[in-house]
PDB file of C-alpha atoms in Angstrom:
ATOM      1  CA  MET D   3     -61.383 -15.510 -95.785  1.00  0.00           C
ATOM      2  CA  VAL D   4     -60.135 -18.111 -98.340  1.00  0.00           C
ATOM      3  CA  LEU D   5     -56.897 -20.775 -97.367  1.00  0.00           C
ATOM      4  CA  ARG D   6     -55.563 -22.992 -99.540  1.00  0.00           C
ATOM      5  CA  HIS D   7     -55.187 -26.547 -98.253  1.00  0.00           C
ATOM      6  CA  SER D   8     -51.556 -26.778 -98.335  1.00  0.00           C
ATOM      7  CA  THR D   9     -51.458 -23.212 -96.085  1.00  0.00           C
ATOM      8  CA  LEU D  10     -53.788 -24.906 -93.786  1.00  0.00           C
ATOM      9  CA  PHE D  11     -51.857 -28.235 -93.324  1.00  0.00           C
ATOM     10  CA  SER D  12     -48.522 -26.007 -93.040  1.00  0.00           C
ATOM     11  CA  CYS D  13     -50.215 -24.260 -90.144  1.00  0.00           C
ATOM     12  CA  ILE D  14     -51.082 -27.133 -88.251  1.00  0.00           C
ATOM     13  CA  LEU D  15     -48.489 -29.118 -88.508  1.00  0.00           C
ATOM     14  CA  ALA D  16     -46.349 -25.964 -87.294  1.00  0.00           C
ATOM     15  CA  VAL D  17     -48.595 -26.226 -84.495  1.00  0.00           C
ATOM     16  CA  LEU D  18     -48.673 -29.130 -83.382  1.00  0.00           C
ATOM     17  CA  ASN D  19     -45.087 -30.005 -84.298  1.00  0.00           C
ATOM     18  CA  SER D  20     -46.427 -33.637 -85.643  1.00  0.00           C
ATOM     19  CA  PRO D  21     -46.777 -35.317 -88.609  1.00  0.00           C
ATOM     20  CA  THR D  22     -50.036 -35.959 -87.965  1.00  0.00           C
ATOM     21  CA  ILE D  23     -53.322 -34.263 -87.162  1.00  0.00           C
ATOM     22  CA  PHE D  24     -55.077 -36.947 -85.253  1.00  0.00           C
ATOM     23  CA  LEU D  25     -54.220 -40.709 -84.866  1.00  0.00           C
ATOM     24  CA  ARG D  26     -55.300 -42.908 -81.898  1.00  0.00           C
ATOM     25  CA  LYS D  27     -57.038 -46.616 -81.505  1.00  0.00           C
ATOM     26  CA  GLY D  28     -60.452 -46.039 -82.086  1.00  0.00           C
ATOM     27  CA  PHE D  29     -60.172 -43.452 -84.975  1.00  0.00           C
ATOM     28  CA  SER D  30     -60.407 -40.732 -82.494  1.00  0.00           C
ATOM     29  CA  PHE D  31     -59.962 -37.291 -83.708  1.00  0.00           C
ATOM     30  CA  PHE D  32     -57.876 -34.287 -81.725  1.00  0.00           C
ATOM     31  CA  GLN D  33     -59.908 -31.640 -81.311  1.00  0.00           C
ATOM     32  CA  GLN D  34     -57.675 -29.062 -79.626  1.00  0.00           C
ATOM     33  CA  ALA D  35     -55.271 -29.212 -82.870  1.00  0.00           C
ATOM     34  CA  LEU D  36     -57.889 -27.836 -85.310  1.00  0.00           C
ATOM     35  CA  CYS D  37     -58.769 -25.007 -82.243  1.00  0.00           C
ATOM     36  CA  LYS D  38     -54.871 -24.292 -82.047  1.00  0.00           C
ATOM     37  CA  ALA D  39     -54.845 -24.180 -85.610  1.00  0.00           C
ATOM     38  CA  HIS D  40     -57.656 -22.018 -86.291  1.00  0.00           C
ATOM     39  CA  LEU D  41     -56.126 -19.604 -83.698  1.00  0.00           C
ATOM     40  CA  GLU D  42     -52.745 -19.667 -85.249  1.00  0.00           C
ATOM     41  CA  ILE D  43     -53.940 -18.625 -88.595  1.00  0.00           C
ATOM     42  CA  THR D  44     -56.980 -16.167 -87.704  1.00  0.00           C
ATOM     43  CA  GLY D  45     -55.976 -15.249 -83.868  1.00  0.00           C
ATOM     44  CA  GLU D  46     -59.260 -15.986 -82.871  1.00  0.00           C
ATOM     45  CA  ARG D  47     -59.563 -18.547 -79.874  1.00  0.00           C
ATOM     46  CA  LYS D  48     -62.107 -21.434 -79.982  1.00  0.00           C
ATOM     47  CA  ASP D  49     -63.162 -23.625 -76.818  1.00  0.00           C
ATOM     48  CA  THR D  50     -63.971 -26.879 -77.393  1.00  0.00           C
ATOM     49  CA  SER D  51     -66.188 -27.113 -74.375  1.00  0.00           C
ATOM     50  CA  ASN D  52     -68.541 -24.467 -75.948  1.00  0.00           C
ATOM     51  CA  TRP D  53     -69.316 -27.034 -79.104  1.00  0.00           C
ATOM     52  CA  LEU D  54     -69.725 -29.901 -76.708  1.00  0.00           C
ATOM     53  CA  GLN D  55     -72.229 -27.674 -74.353  1.00  0.00           C
ATOM     54  CA  THR D  56     -74.414 -27.432 -77.526  1.00  0.00           C
ATOM     55  CA  LYS D  57     -78.092 -28.777 -77.409  1.00  0.00           C
ATOM     56  CA  MET D  58     -77.199 -30.141 -81.373  1.00  0.00           C
ATOM     57  CA  VAL D  59     -74.161 -31.484 -80.577  1.00  0.00           C
ATOM     58  CA  GLN D  60     -75.345 -33.489 -77.423  1.00  0.00           C
ATOM     59  CA  SER D  61     -78.037 -34.829 -79.684  1.00  0.00           C
ATOM     60  CA  ALA D  62     -75.367 -35.938 -82.545  1.00  0.00           C
ATOM     61  CA  ILE D  63     -73.347 -37.650 -79.901  1.00  0.00           C
ATOM     62  CA  ASN D  64     -76.690 -39.596 -78.665  1.00  0.00           C
ATOM     63  CA  LYS D  65     -77.810 -40.669 -81.853  1.00  0.00           C
ATOM     64  CA  LEU D  66     -74.171 -41.920 -82.974  1.00  0.00           C
ATOM     65  CA  SER D  67     -74.057 -43.914 -79.816  1.00  0.00           C
ATOM     66  CA  LEU D  68     -77.195 -45.305 -80.620  1.00  0.00           C
ATOM     67  CA  VAL D  69     -76.364 -46.548 -83.973  1.00  0.00           C
ATOM     68  CA  THR D  70     -72.866 -47.255 -83.515  1.00  0.00           C
ATOM     69  CA  GLY D  71     -73.469 -49.391 -80.455  1.00  0.00           C
ATOM     70  CA  ILE D  72     -70.467 -47.433 -79.087  1.00  0.00           C
ATOM     71  CA  PRO D  73     -70.788 -45.763 -75.707  1.00  0.00           C
ATOM     72  CA  VAL D  74     -70.800 -41.843 -75.335  1.00  0.00           C
ATOM     73  CA  THR D  75     -67.767 -42.100 -73.046  1.00  0.00           C
ATOM     74  CA  GLU D  76     -66.048 -43.318 -75.965  1.00  0.00           C
ATOM     75  CA  LEU D  77     -67.588 -41.202 -78.710  1.00  0.00           C
ATOM     76  CA  ILE D  78     -66.217 -38.347 -76.516  1.00  0.00           C
ATOM     77  CA  GLU D  79     -63.364 -38.995 -74.539  1.00  0.00           C
ATOM     78  CA  VAL D  80     -61.190 -36.132 -72.455  1.00  0.00           C
ATOM     79  CA  LYS D  81     -57.655 -37.140 -71.664  1.00  0.00           C
ATOM     80  CA  GLN D  82     -56.006 -35.538 -68.860  1.00  0.00           C
ATOM     81  CA  GLY D  83     -52.088 -35.749 -68.515  1.00  0.00           C
ATOM     82  CA  GLY D  84     -49.585 -37.983 -70.244  1.00  0.00           C
ATOM     83  CA  LYS D  85     -48.727 -37.840 -74.195  1.00  0.00           C
ATOM     84  CA  TYR D  86     -52.116 -37.727 -75.499  1.00  0.00           C
ATOM     85  CA  GLN D  87     -54.069 -35.330 -73.330  1.00  0.00           C
ATOM     86  CA  GLY D  88     -56.878 -33.322 -74.485  1.00  0.00           C
ATOM     87  CA  THR D  89     -60.072 -34.019 -76.251  1.00  0.00           C
ATOM     88  CA  TRP D  90     -60.684 -36.707 -78.553  1.00  0.00           C
ATOM     89  CA  ILE D  91     -63.912 -37.440 -80.706  1.00  0.00           C
ATOM     90  CA  HIS D  92     -65.054 -40.131 -82.946  1.00  0.00           C
ATOM     91  CA  PRO D  93     -64.067 -39.100 -86.690  1.00  0.00           C
ATOM     92  CA  ARG D  94     -68.277 -39.205 -87.389  1.00  0.00           C
ATOM     93  CA  LEU D  95     -68.409 -36.173 -85.485  1.00  0.00           C
ATOM     94  CA  ALA D  96     -64.902 -34.378 -86.733  1.00  0.00           C
ATOM     95  CA  VAL D  97     -66.748 -32.493 -89.741  1.00  0.00           C
ATOM     96  CA  ARG D  98     -69.352 -31.376 -87.454  1.00  0.00           C
ATOM     97  CA  PHE D  99     -66.562 -30.005 -85.181  1.00  0.00           C
ATOM     98  CA  THR D 100     -64.457 -28.687 -88.039  1.00  0.00           C
ATOM     99  CA  MET D 101     -67.215 -26.881 -89.618  1.00  0.00           C
ATOM    100  CA  TRP D 102     -68.232 -25.013 -86.248  1.00  0.00           C
ATOM    101  CA  VAL D 103     -64.148 -24.052 -85.859  1.00  0.00           C
ATOM    102  CA  ASN D 104     -63.381 -22.877 -89.223  1.00  0.00           C
ATOM    103  CA  ASP D 105     -65.556 -23.794 -92.417  1.00  0.00           C
ATOM    104  CA  ASP D 106     -62.330 -23.688 -94.135  1.00  0.00           C
ATOM    105  CA  PHE D 107     -61.315 -26.666 -92.399  1.00  0.00           C
ATOM    106  CA  SER D 108     -64.268 -28.831 -93.423  1.00  0.00           C
ATOM    107  CA  LEU D 109     -63.441 -30.532 -96.607  1.00  0.00           C
ATOM    108  CA  PHE D 110     -60.292 -30.905 -95.772  1.00  0.00           C
ATOM    109  CA  VAL D 111     -60.921 -33.005 -93.014  1.00  0.00           C
ATOM    110  CA  GLU D 112     -63.936 -34.834 -94.437  1.00  0.00           C
ATOM    111  CA  ASP D 113     -61.212 -36.058 -97.655  1.00  0.00           C
ATOM    112  CA  TRP D 114     -58.676 -36.817 -94.923  1.00  0.00           C
ATOM    113  CA  ILE D 115     -61.100 -39.173 -92.485  1.00  0.00           C
ATOM    114  CA  HIS D 116     -62.702 -40.955 -95.914  1.00  0.00           C
ATOM    115  CA  SER D 117     -58.892 -41.632 -97.703  1.00  0.00           C
ATOM    116  CA  TRP D 118     -57.667 -42.535 -93.795  1.00  0.00           C
ATOM    117  CA  LEU D 119     -60.525 -44.953 -93.211  1.00  0.00           C
ATOM    118  CA  GLY D 120     -60.031 -47.001 -96.556  1.00  0.00           C
ATOM    119  CA  SER D 121     -56.205 -46.596 -96.569  1.00  0.00           C
ATOM    120  CA  GLY D 122     -55.487 -49.975 -94.224  1.00  0.00           C
ATOM    121  CA  TYR D 123     -52.685 -47.896 -92.605  1.00  0.00           C
ATOM    122  CA  THR D 124     -53.977 -47.809 -89.281  1.00  0.00           C
ATOM    123  CA  PRO D 125     -53.924 -44.833 -86.679  1.00  0.00           C
ATOM    124  CA  ALA D 126     -51.690 -47.140 -84.666  1.00  0.00           C
ATOM    125  CA  GLN D 127     -49.347 -48.485 -87.437  1.00  0.00           C
ATOM    126  CA  MET D 128     -48.926 -44.704 -88.234  1.00  0.00           C
ATOM    127  CA  GLU D 129     -48.576 -43.890 -84.298  1.00  0.00           C
ATOM    128  CA  ALA D 130     -45.737 -46.710 -84.247  1.00  0.00           C
ATOM    129  CA  ASP D 131     -43.727 -45.638 -87.306  1.00  0.00           C
ATOM    130  CA  ILE D 132     -43.929 -42.006 -86.060  1.00  0.00           C
ATOM    131  CA  ASP D 133     -42.501 -42.717 -82.792  1.00  0.00           C
ATOM    132  CA  ARG D 134     -39.794 -44.957 -84.150  1.00  0.00           C
ATOM    133  CA  ILE D 135     -38.918 -42.478 -86.649  1.00  0.00           C
ATOM    134  CA  ALA D 136     -38.536 -39.944 -83.702  1.00  0.00           C
ATOM    135  CA  MET D 137     -36.402 -42.498 -81.711  1.00  0.00           C
ATOM    136  CA  ARG D 138     -34.182 -42.821 -84.956  1.00  0.00           C
ATOM    137  CA  ASP D 139     -33.435 -39.282 -85.292  1.00  0.00           C
ATOM    138  CA  LYS D 140     -33.025 -38.737 -81.922  1.00  0.00           C
ATOM    139  CA  LEU D 141     -30.301 -41.599 -81.660  1.00  0.00           C
ATOM    140  CA  LYS D 142     -28.653 -40.041 -84.852  1.00  0.00           C
ATOM    141  CA  ASN D 143     -29.102 -36.166 -84.180  1.00  0.00           C
ATOM    142  CA  SER D 144     -28.640 -36.132 -80.244  1.00  0.00           C
ATOM    143  CA  SER D 145     -27.475 -39.181 -78.361  1.00  0.00           C
ATOM    144  CA  ARG D 146     -24.851 -40.781 -80.530  1.00  0.00           C
ATOM    145  CA  THR D 147     -23.567 -37.250 -81.435  1.00  0.00           C
ATOM    146  CA  ALA D 148     -23.063 -36.610 -77.701  1.00  0.00           C
ATOM    147  CA  LEU D 149     -21.114 -39.472 -77.111  1.00  0.00           C
ATOM    148  CA  THR D 150     -19.050 -39.126 -80.215  1.00  0.00           C
ATOM    149  CA  ASP D 151     -18.335 -35.336 -79.107  1.00  0.00           C
ATOM    150  CA  GLN D 152     -17.169 -36.680 -75.422  1.00  0.00           C
ATOM    151  CA  VAL D 153     -14.750 -39.414 -77.609  1.00  0.00           C
ATOM    152  CA  LYS D 154     -13.277 -36.818 -79.218  1.00  0.00           C
ATOM    153  CA  SER D 155     -12.941 -34.654 -76.176  1.00  0.00           C
ATOM    154  CA  PHE D 156     -11.705 -37.369 -74.652  1.00  0.00           C
ATOM    155  CA  LEU D 157      -8.598 -37.776 -76.954  1.00  0.00           C
ATOM    156  CA  GLU D 158      -7.894 -34.358 -77.707  1.00  0.00           C
ATOM    157  CA  ALA D 159      -7.248 -33.813 -73.901  1.00  0.00           C
ATOM    158  CA  SER D 160      -4.519 -36.353 -74.187  1.00  0.00           C
ATOM    159  CA  ASN D 161      -3.147 -35.044 -77.569  1.00  0.00           C
ATOM    160  CA  GLN D 162      -4.414 -38.321 -79.044  1.00  0.00           C
ATOM    161  CA  TYR D 163      -6.809 -37.230 -81.785  1.00  0.00           C
ATOM    162  CA  ASN D 164      -6.460 -37.194 -85.376  1.00  0.00           C
ATOM    163  CA  PRO D 165      -9.122 -37.335 -87.754  1.00  0.00           C
ATOM    164  CA  ARG D 166      -6.761 -38.857 -90.491  1.00  0.00           C
ATOM    165  CA  SER D 167      -5.153 -41.427 -88.814  1.00  0.00           C
ATOM    166  CA  LYS D 168      -5.876 -45.063 -88.285  1.00  0.00           C
ATOM    167  CA  GLU D 169      -5.627 -45.429 -84.795  1.00  0.00           C
ATOM    168  CA  THR D 170      -8.429 -42.708 -84.013  1.00  0.00           C
ATOM    169  CA  GLY D 171     -10.294 -44.326 -86.273  1.00  0.00           C
ATOM    170  CA  ILE D 172     -10.085 -47.834 -84.421  1.00  0.00           C
ATOM    171  CA  PHE D 173     -10.787 -46.007 -81.115  1.00  0.00           C
ATOM    172  CA  PHE D 174     -13.887 -44.493 -82.154  1.00  0.00           C
ATOM    173  CA  GLY D 175     -14.697 -48.281 -83.908  1.00  0.00           C
ATOM    174  CA  ARG D 176     -13.987 -49.834 -80.736  1.00  0.00           C
ATOM    175  CA  VAL D 177     -16.035 -47.519 -78.287  1.00  0.00           C
ATOM    176  CA  HIS D 178     -19.226 -47.687 -80.692  1.00  0.00           C
ATOM    177  CA  ASN D 179     -18.597 -51.558 -80.643  1.00  0.00           C
ATOM    178  CA  GLU D 180     -18.822 -51.698 -76.935  1.00  0.00           C
ATOM    179  CA  VAL D 181     -22.564 -49.795 -77.139  1.00  0.00           C
ATOM    180  CA  ASN D 182     -23.211 -52.803 -79.483  1.00  0.00           C
ATOM    181  CA  LEU D 183     -21.718 -55.517 -77.100  1.00  0.00           C
ATOM    182  CA  VAL D 184     -23.565 -54.490 -73.680  1.00  0.00           C
ATOM    183  CA  LEU D 185     -26.834 -54.209 -75.764  1.00  0.00           C
ATOM    184  CA  THR D 186     -26.839 -56.839 -77.916  1.00  0.00           C
ATOM    185  CA  GLY D 187     -23.711 -59.361 -77.203  1.00  0.00           C
ATOM    186  CA  GLU D 188     -22.475 -58.750 -80.816  1.00  0.00           C
ATOM    187  CA  LYS D 189     -20.003 -56.637 -82.556  1.00  0.00           C
ATOM    188  CA  ALA D 190     -20.908 -54.712 -85.691  1.00  0.00           C
ATOM    189  CA  SER D 191     -19.395 -57.440 -88.002  1.00  0.00           C
ATOM    190  CA  ASP D 192     -21.558 -59.948 -86.463  1.00  0.00           C
ATOM    191  CA  MET D 193     -24.662 -58.181 -86.681  1.00  0.00           C
ATOM    192  CA  ARG D 194     -23.978 -57.002 -90.135  1.00  0.00           C
ATOM    193  CA  GLN D 195     -23.198 -61.018 -90.917  1.00  0.00           C
ATOM    194  CA  ARG D 196     -26.718 -61.760 -89.465  1.00  0.00           C
ATOM    195  CA  LEU D 197     -28.869 -59.063 -90.883  1.00  0.00           C
ATOM    196  CA  GLU D 198     -27.223 -59.991 -94.116  1.00  0.00           C
ATOM    197  CA  SER D 199     -28.256 -63.672 -93.392  1.00  0.00           C
ATOM    198  CA  SER D 200     -31.845 -62.473 -92.781  1.00  0.00           C
ATOM    199  CA  LEU D 201     -32.237 -60.512 -95.586  1.00  0.00           C
ATOM    200  CA  GLY D 202     -30.596 -63.334 -98.252  1.00  0.00           C
ATOM    201  CA  LYS D 203     -28.119 -60.315 -99.703  1.00  0.00           C
ATOM    202  CA  PRO D 204     -25.176 -58.317 -98.867  1.00  0.00           C
ATOM    203  CA  VAL D 205     -25.251 -55.280 -96.851  1.00  0.00           C
ATOM    204  CA  SER D 206     -23.265 -52.375 -97.526  1.00  0.00           C
ATOM    205  CA  GLU D 207     -20.617 -51.137 -95.016  1.00  0.00           C
ATOM    206  CA  ASN D 208     -22.143 -47.732 -95.790  1.00  0.00           C
ATOM    207  CA  GLU D 209     -25.612 -48.774 -94.737  1.00  0.00           C
ATOM    208  CA  LEU D 210     -26.340 -47.898 -90.840  1.00  0.00           C
ATOM    209  CA  LEU D 211     -27.344 -51.201 -89.152  1.00  0.00           C
ATOM    210  CA  ARG D 212     -29.353 -49.072 -86.447  1.00  0.00           C
ATOM    211  CA  ASP D 213     -31.950 -48.357 -89.442  1.00  0.00           C
ATOM    212  CA  TYR D 214     -33.238 -52.127 -88.769  1.00  0.00           C
ATOM    213  CA  PHE D 215     -33.380 -51.729 -85.081  1.00  0.00           C
ATOM    214  CA  PRO D 216     -36.676 -51.751 -83.282  1.00  0.00           C
ATOM    215  CA  ILE D 217     -37.972 -48.806 -81.396  1.00  0.00           C
ATOM    216  CA  THR D 218     -37.331 -50.370 -78.044  1.00  0.00           C
ATOM    217  CA  ASP D 219     -33.561 -51.309 -79.129  1.00  0.00           C
ATOM    218  CA  LEU D 220     -33.267 -47.994 -80.638  1.00  0.00           C
ATOM    219  CA  ALA D 221     -34.206 -45.932 -77.104  1.00  0.00           C
ATOM    220  CA  ASP D 222     -31.833 -48.263 -75.267  1.00  0.00           C
ATOM    221  CA  TYR D 223     -29.155 -47.745 -77.564  1.00  0.00           C
ATOM    222  CA  ALA D 224     -29.570 -43.580 -77.462  1.00  0.00           C
ATOM    223  CA  ALA D 225     -30.242 -43.819 -73.542  1.00  0.00           C
ATOM    224  CA  ILE D 226     -26.656 -45.719 -73.026  1.00  0.00           C
ATOM    225  CA  CYS D 227     -24.913 -43.257 -75.640  1.00  0.00           C
ATOM    226  CA  GLN D 228     -26.422 -40.156 -73.892  1.00  0.00           C
ATOM    227  CA  THR D 229     -25.812 -41.355 -70.190  1.00  0.00           C
ATOM    228  CA  ALA D 230     -21.999 -43.009 -71.640  1.00  0.00           C
ATOM    229  CA  ALA D 231     -21.224 -39.123 -73.095  1.00  0.00           C
ATOM    230  CA  ASN D 232     -22.122 -37.639 -69.579  1.00  0.00           C
ATOM    231  CA  ASN D 233     -20.091 -40.228 -67.931  1.00  0.00           C
ATOM    232  CA  ILE D 234     -16.982 -39.336 -70.089  1.00  0.00           C
ATOM    233  CA  GLU D 235     -17.448 -35.558 -69.506  1.00  0.00           C
ATOM    234  CA  ASN D 236     -17.548 -36.483 -66.007  1.00  0.00           C
ATOM    235  CA  GLY D 237     -13.904 -37.899 -66.222  1.00  0.00           C
ATOM    236  CA  MET D 238     -14.423 -41.550 -67.071  1.00  0.00           C
ATOM    237  CA  HIS D 239     -12.666 -43.440 -69.752  1.00  0.00           C
ATOM    238  CA  PRO D 240     -14.962 -44.065 -72.549  1.00  0.00           C
ATOM    239  CA  ILE D 241     -15.022 -47.793 -72.578  1.00  0.00           C
ATOM    240  CA  ASN D 242     -15.776 -47.936 -68.985  1.00  0.00           C
ATOM    241  CA  ALA D 243     -18.417 -45.190 -69.482  1.00  0.00           C
ATOM    242  CA  ILE D 244     -20.406 -47.042 -71.805  1.00  0.00           C
ATOM    243  CA  LYS D 245     -20.340 -50.364 -69.232  1.00  0.00           C
ATOM    244  CA  MET D 246     -21.395 -47.984 -66.574  1.00  0.00           C
ATOM    245  CA  ALA D 247     -24.044 -46.459 -68.660  1.00  0.00           C
ATOM    246  CA  ALA D 248     -25.367 -49.704 -69.520  1.00  0.00           C
ATOM    247  CA  LYS D 249     -25.483 -50.808 -65.833  1.00  0.00           C
ATOM    248  CA  GLN D 250     -27.451 -47.117 -65.527  1.00  0.00           C
ATOM    249  CA  VAL D 251     -30.085 -47.525 -67.866  1.00  0.00           C
ATOM    250  CA  LEU D 252     -30.709 -50.958 -68.629  1.00  0.00           C
ATOM    251  CA  PRO D 253     -32.838 -53.457 -66.378  1.00  0.00           C
ATOM    252  CA  PRO D 254     -30.693 -55.072 -63.404  1.00  0.00           C
ATOM    253  CA  ASN D 255     -31.658 -58.867 -64.944  1.00  0.00           C
ATOM    254  CA  HIS D 256     -30.236 -57.236 -68.602  1.00  0.00           C
ATOM    255  CA  VAL D 257     -28.194 -60.057 -70.568  1.00  0.00           C
ATOM    256  CA  PRO D 258     -26.821 -59.002 -73.799  1.00  0.00           C
ATOM    257  CA  ASN D 259     -28.560 -60.812 -76.574  1.00  0.00           C
ATOM    258  CA  PRO D 260     -28.842 -60.496 -80.555  1.00  0.00           C
ATOM    259  CA  ILE D 261     -31.770 -58.015 -81.746  1.00  0.00           C
ATOM    260  CA  ASP D 262     -34.488 -59.170 -83.652  1.00  0.00           C
ATOM    261  CA  PHE D 263     -34.363 -56.818 -86.791  1.00  0.00           C
ATOM    262  CA  THR D 264     -37.193 -55.260 -88.054  1.00  0.00           C
ATOM    263  CA  GLU D 265     -37.930 -53.552 -91.307  1.00  0.00           C
ATOM    264  CA  LYS D 266     -35.695 -50.710 -92.506  1.00  0.00           C
ATOM    265  CA  ILE D 267     -36.650 -47.195 -91.330  1.00  0.00           C
ATOM    266  CA  SER D 268     -36.745 -46.323 -95.035  1.00  0.00           C
ATOM    267  CA  PHE D 269     -39.691 -48.098 -95.172  1.00  0.00           C
ATOM    268  CA  ALA D 270     -41.528 -46.491 -92.188  1.00  0.00           C
ATOM    269  CA  ARG D 271     -40.347 -43.241 -93.730  1.00  0.00           C
ATOM    270  CA  TYR D 272     -41.979 -43.701 -97.109  1.00  0.00           C
ATOM    271  CA  ARG D 273     -45.380 -45.099 -95.503  1.00  0.00           C
ATOM    272  CA  LEU D 274     -45.995 -42.074 -93.536  1.00  0.00           C
ATOM    273  CA  GLU D 275     -44.554 -39.492 -96.301  1.00  0.00           C
ATOM    274  CA  GLN D 276     -47.483 -41.355 -98.510  1.00  0.00           C
ATOM    275  CA  ALA D 277     -50.131 -41.444 -96.074  1.00  0.00           C
ATOM    276  CA  ARG D 278     -49.427 -37.209 -95.367  1.00  0.00           C
ATOM    277  CA  ARG D 279     -49.267 -36.793 -99.249  1.00  0.00           C
ATOM    278  CA  GLY D 280     -52.408 -39.095 -99.674  1.00  0.00           C
ATOM    279  CA  ARG D 281     -54.469 -37.610 -96.892  1.00  0.00           C
ATOM    280  CA  PHE D 282     -53.531 -34.115 -96.662  1.00  0.00           C
ATOM    281  CA  TYR D 283     -52.079 -32.928 -99.857  1.00  0.00           C
ATOM    282  CA  LEU D 284     -54.279 -31.089-102.401  1.00  0.00           C
ATOM    283  CA  GLU D 285     -52.860 -29.233-105.408  1.00  0.00           C
ATOM    284  CA  ASP D 286     -52.223 -25.534-104.606  1.00  0.00           C
ATOM    285  CA  GLU D 287     -54.801 -23.170-106.106  1.00  0.00           C
ATOM    286  CA  LYS D 288     -53.468 -21.490-109.542  1.00  0.00           C
TER     287      LYS D 288
END
C-alpha cells in the first residue's frame, strides 16, 4: 500500500486532534502518534515496546548515547500521566522507528525532522503558540459565548432584550467591561488607548483586544466568563456574577493590573501554519 503524504498527514492529525505530531523540549518524538496513525490507516496494531526490546534498537540507543553524551534515559523517556504521557524518543532514532512502524512514513518523517531542526522555530515556541491559539479559540467559541448567552437570557426574562436597541447594547458593553475591570482594572477604551500607544498606530474598533492577550490572561478571562455564566444561570445579576466569578477563579491576592500585551494572535497562527506547510506538506501525487 502506498500512501500520499497529504493523506498520511491528514490521518495523523485526525488521530491526534493536534496541529503537530511531535513537539517537546529536547526535540523528542512521540512514538504513539505514528502507531495510532498506522492503526487508523491500516487496521494493524503496533506496540512500541516490541521495537524497544529488539537488540538492534538497544545497540543503536547505546551508541547514540555514547556519541552525543545524552543519557539513555533522555533518549528514551516514558512519561506516565499528564498532558504528554507516552513514550518519547530522540529524533535521531525517529526514522528507524518509523521504518519499523510503516515504511511509507519514513521519508515523510525524515523530511519533517530535517526541516524542523533547521527552521529555528523550536518545539517550545511551537507548543506555546499552539496553547495560546487553543485558549484564544476556547474563549471565543465557548467561554465568552456562554457569558453572552446568559446575559441575553437574563434580559429576556425581564422583557428587556432587544438586539436593535441602544439600551441592550449598552448593557452588554457594561457586562463585558466588568470582566476587563475585575481582571485588569481597565475598561476596553483604556486598554485600546494603551495598545495604540504601544503599537504606535491606531487600533480599529473592530479589532479584538483579546487577540493581544498573553495565554495566562486569556485563561483567566475565559475562566471568569465561564464562571460568571454559571452564576447568572443560578440567578445572579450579571455584574454581581462577574465580581463573584473573579473571587472564585482568581488568586485571593489578585490585584487588577493592566495587561502586558503580546503580539497579535494572527502572527502566531501564521507562524504555525507556515511551520505545518513547510514541514508536513508535500504536493499530492498527480
